C-alpha positions as a LaTeX table, in Angstrom:
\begin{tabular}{lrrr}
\hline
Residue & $x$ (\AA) & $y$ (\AA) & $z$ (\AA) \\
\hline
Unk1 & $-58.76$ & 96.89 & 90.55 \\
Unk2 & $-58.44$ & 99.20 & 87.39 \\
Unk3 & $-61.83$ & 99.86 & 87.32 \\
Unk4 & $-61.33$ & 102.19 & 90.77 \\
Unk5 & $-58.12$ & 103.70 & 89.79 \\
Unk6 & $-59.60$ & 105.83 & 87.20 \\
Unk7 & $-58.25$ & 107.57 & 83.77 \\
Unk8 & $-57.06$ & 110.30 & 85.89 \\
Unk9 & $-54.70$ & 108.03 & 87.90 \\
Unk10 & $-53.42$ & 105.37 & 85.08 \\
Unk11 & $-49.89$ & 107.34 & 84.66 \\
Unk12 & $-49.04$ & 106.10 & 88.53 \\
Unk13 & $-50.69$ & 103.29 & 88.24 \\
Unk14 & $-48.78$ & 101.78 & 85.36 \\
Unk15 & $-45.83$ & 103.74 & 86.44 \\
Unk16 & $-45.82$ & 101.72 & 89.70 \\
Unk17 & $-46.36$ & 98.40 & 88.30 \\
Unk18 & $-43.61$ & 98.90 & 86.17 \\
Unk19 & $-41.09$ & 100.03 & 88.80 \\
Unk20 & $-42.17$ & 96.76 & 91.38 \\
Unk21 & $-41.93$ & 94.97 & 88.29 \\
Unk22 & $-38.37$ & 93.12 & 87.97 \\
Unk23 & $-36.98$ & 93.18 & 85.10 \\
Unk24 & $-37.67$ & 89.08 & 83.81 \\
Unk25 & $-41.14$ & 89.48 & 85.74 \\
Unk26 & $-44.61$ & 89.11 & 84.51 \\
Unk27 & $-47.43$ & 91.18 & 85.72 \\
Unk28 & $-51.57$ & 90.14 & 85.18 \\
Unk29 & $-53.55$ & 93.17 & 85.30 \\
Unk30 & $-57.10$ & 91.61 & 86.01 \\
Unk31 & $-60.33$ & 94.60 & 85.31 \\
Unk32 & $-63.53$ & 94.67 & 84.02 \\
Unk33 & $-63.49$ & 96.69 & 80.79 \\
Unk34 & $-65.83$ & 97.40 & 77.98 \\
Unk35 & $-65.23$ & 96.75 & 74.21 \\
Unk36 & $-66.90$ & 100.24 & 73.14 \\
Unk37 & $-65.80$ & 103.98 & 74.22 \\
Unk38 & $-64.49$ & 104.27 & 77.84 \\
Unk39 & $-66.42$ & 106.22 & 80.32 \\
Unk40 & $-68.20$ & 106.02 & 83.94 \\
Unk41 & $-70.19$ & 103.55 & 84.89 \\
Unk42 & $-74.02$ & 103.50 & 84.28 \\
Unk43 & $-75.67$ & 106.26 & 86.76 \\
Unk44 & $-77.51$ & 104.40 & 88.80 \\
Unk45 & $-74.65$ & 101.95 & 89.48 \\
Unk46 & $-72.60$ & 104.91 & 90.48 \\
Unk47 & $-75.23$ & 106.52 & 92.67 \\
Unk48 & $-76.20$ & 103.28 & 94.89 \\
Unk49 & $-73.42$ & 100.60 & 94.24 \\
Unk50 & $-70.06$ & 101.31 & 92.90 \\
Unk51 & $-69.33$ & 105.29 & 93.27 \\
Unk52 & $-66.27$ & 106.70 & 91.15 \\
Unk53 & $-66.35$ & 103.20 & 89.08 \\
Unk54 & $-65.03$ & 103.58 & 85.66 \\
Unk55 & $-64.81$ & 101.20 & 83.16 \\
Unk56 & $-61.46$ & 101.25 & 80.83 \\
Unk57 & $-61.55$ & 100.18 & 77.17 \\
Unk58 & $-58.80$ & 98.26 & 75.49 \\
Unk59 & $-56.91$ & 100.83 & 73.92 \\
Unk60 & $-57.00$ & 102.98 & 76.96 \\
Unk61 & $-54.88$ & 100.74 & 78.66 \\
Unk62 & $-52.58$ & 99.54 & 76.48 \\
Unk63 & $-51.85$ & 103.19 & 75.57 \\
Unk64 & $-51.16$ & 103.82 & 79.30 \\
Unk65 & $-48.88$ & 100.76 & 79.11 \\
Unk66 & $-47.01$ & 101.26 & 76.33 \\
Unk67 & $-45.53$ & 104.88 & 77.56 \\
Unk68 & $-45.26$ & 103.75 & 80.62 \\
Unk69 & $-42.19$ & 101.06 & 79.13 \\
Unk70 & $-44.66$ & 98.09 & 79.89 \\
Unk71 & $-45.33$ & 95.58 & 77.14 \\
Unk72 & $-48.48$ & 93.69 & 76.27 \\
Unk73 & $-47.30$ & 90.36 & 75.58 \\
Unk74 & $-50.70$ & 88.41 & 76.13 \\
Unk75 & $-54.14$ & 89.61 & 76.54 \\
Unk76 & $-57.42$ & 87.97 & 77.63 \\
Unk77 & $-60.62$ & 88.81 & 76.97 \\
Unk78 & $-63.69$ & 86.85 & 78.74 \\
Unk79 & $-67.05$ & 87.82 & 77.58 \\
Unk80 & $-69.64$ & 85.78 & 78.93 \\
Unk81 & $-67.62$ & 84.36 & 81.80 \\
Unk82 & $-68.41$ & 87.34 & 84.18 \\
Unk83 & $-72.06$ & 86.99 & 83.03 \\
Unk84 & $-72.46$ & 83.44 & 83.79 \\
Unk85 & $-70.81$ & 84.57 & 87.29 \\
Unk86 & $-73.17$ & 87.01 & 87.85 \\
Unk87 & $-76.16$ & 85.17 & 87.22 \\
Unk88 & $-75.32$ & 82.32 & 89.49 \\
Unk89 & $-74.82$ & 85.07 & 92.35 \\
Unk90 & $-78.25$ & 86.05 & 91.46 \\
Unk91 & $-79.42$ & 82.73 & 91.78 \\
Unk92 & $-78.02$ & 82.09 & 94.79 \\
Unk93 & $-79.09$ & 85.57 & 96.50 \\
Unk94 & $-82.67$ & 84.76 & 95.09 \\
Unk95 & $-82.80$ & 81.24 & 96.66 \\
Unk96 & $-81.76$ & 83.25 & 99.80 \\
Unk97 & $-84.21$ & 86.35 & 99.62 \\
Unk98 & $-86.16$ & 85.45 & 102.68 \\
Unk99 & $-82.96$ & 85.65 & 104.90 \\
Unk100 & $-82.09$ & 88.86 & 102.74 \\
Unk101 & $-85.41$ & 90.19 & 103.98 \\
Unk102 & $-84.75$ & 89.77 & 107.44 \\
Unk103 & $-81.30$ & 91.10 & 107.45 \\
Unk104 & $-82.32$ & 93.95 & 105.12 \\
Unk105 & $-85.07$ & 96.39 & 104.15 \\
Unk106 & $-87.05$ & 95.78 & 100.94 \\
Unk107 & $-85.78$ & 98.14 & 99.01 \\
Unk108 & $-81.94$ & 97.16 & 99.39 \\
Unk109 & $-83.16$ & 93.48 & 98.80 \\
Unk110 & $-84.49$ & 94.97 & 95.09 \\
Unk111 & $-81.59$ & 97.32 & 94.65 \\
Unk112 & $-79.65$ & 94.06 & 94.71 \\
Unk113 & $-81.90$ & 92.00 & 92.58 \\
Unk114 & $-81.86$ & 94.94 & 90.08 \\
Unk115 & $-77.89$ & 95.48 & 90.51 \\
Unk116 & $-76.95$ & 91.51 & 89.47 \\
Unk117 & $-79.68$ & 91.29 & 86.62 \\
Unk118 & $-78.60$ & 94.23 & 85.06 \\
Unk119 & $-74.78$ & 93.57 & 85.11 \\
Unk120 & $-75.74$ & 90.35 & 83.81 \\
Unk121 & $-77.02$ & 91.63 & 80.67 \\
Unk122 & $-74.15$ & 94.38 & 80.72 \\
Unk123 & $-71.71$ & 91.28 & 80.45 \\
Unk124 & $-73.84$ & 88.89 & 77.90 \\
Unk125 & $-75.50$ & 91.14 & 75.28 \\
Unk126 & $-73.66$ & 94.49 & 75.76 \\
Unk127 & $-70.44$ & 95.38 & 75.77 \\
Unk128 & $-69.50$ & 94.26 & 79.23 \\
Unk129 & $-65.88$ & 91.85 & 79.41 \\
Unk130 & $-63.46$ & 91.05 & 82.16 \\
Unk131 & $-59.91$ & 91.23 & 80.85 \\
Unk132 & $-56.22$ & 90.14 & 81.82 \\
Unk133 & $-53.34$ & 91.91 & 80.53 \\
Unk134 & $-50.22$ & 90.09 & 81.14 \\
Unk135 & $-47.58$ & 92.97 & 81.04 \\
Unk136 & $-43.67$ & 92.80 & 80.85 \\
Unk137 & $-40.52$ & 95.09 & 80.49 \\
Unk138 & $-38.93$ & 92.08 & 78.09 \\
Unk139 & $-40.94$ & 90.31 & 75.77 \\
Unk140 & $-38.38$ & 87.27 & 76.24 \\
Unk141 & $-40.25$ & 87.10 & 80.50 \\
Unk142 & $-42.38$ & 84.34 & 79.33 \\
Unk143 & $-42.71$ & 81.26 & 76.83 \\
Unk144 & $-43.59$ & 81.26 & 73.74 \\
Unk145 & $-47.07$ & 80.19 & 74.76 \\
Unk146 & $-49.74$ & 79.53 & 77.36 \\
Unk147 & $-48.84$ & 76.02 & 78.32 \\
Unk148 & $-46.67$ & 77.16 & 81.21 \\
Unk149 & $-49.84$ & 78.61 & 82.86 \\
Unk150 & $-51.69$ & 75.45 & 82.96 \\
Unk151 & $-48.40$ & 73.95 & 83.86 \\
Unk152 & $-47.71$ & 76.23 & 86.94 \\
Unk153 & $-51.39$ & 75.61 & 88.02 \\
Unk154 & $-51.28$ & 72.48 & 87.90 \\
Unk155 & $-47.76$ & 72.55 & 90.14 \\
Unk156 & $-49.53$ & 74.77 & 92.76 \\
Unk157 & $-52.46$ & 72.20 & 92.67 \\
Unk158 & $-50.28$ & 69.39 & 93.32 \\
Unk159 & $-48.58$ & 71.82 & 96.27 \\
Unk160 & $-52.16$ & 72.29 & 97.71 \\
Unk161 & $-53.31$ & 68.69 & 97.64 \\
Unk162 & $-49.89$ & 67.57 & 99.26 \\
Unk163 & $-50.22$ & 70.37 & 102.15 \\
Unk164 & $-54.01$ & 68.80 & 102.45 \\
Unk165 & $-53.19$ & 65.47 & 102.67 \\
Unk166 & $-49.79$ & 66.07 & 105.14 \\
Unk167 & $-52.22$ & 68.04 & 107.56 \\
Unk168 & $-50.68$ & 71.22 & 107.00 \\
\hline
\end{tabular}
C-alpha cells in the first residue's frame, strides 16, 4: 500500500500505524520499493496503469519510521520473487489472449502485455524488490528470531484444515 501513499503523506502514515499500534504489537508494512534513489514510477506506467505510484527506497522509510517512534526490528527484502510472480501472470494472460481480445480492444490487450513484461524485468535485472518491514514500539514485541512466523503459520494452517474438514 506504501507505494500509493506517497513521500508527501509518510508523516501520517507512520504516525497512524504507530498510534493503532499497541504497545507489545507488531506491524508488517508490505510495498514494492526500489534499492536505488526514490522517485515516481516510470512515465508510461504512471500515464496508463498506476497514476500517482511512487516507489519508496529503503532509507526513505526507515527514516519516516524512526521519527515517527516506530522501530525496525526485521526487514525483508524479495528480489526476484515479485518477478517470478509477474511473469507467471504474463503467462497466464498470454495463454488467455484470445478471450482478452474479445473482452478488450487490441491496444489494451498490448498495453497489458507491455505492462507485465516490463515490470518483470523492473523486478529481475533492475532495481525492482518487494519488501516487509516488521515495525514495533518495543524491540522486546517479538522473539529473538523468525521461527515463530513459520510457527504461527503453521498454527493458522492447522486452524484452516480443521475448519475444512469440520464443514465449517
Amino acid at each position: 500500500m506504501l507505494e500509493h501513499v506517497g513521500p508527501q503523506g509518510y508523516a501520517s502514515y507512520f504516525a497512524k500505524i504507530r498510534a493503532l499500534l499497541a504497545d507489545d504489537g507488531i506491524a508488517v508494512i508490505h510495498t514494492i520499493g526500489v534499492q536505488h534513489k526514490a522517485g515516481p514510477v516510470n512515465r508510461w506506467i504512471t500515464k496508463y496503469i498506476f497514476p500517482g505510484g511512487y516507489l519508496p527506497s529503503i532509507g526513505q522509510m526507515i527514516r519516516h519510521t524512526e521519527t515517527r517512534g516506530l522501530k525496525v526490528l526485521d526487514m525483508e527484502v524479495m528480489r526476484g520473487h515479485y518477478a517470478e510472480t509477474l511473469r507467471l501472470w504474463r503467462m497466464r494472460f498470454l495463454d488467455r489472449r484470445a478471450a482478452m481480445r474479445r473482452l478488450y480492444d487490441a491496444r489494451f490487450v498490448r498495453m497489458w502485455e507491455f505492462y507485465l513484461v516490463g515490470c518483470e524485468y523492473f523486478f529481475r535485472r533492475q532495481h525492482g524488490m518487494v519488501l516487509q518491514l516488521q515495525l514495533v514500539k518495543d524491540q522486546m514485541a517479538a522473539p529473538m528470531s523468525r521461527h515463530y512466523i513459520r510457527n504461527r503459520e503453521n498454527e493458522f494452517k492447522d486452524r484452516l484444515w480443521t475448519l475444512h474438514l469440520s464443514g465449517n
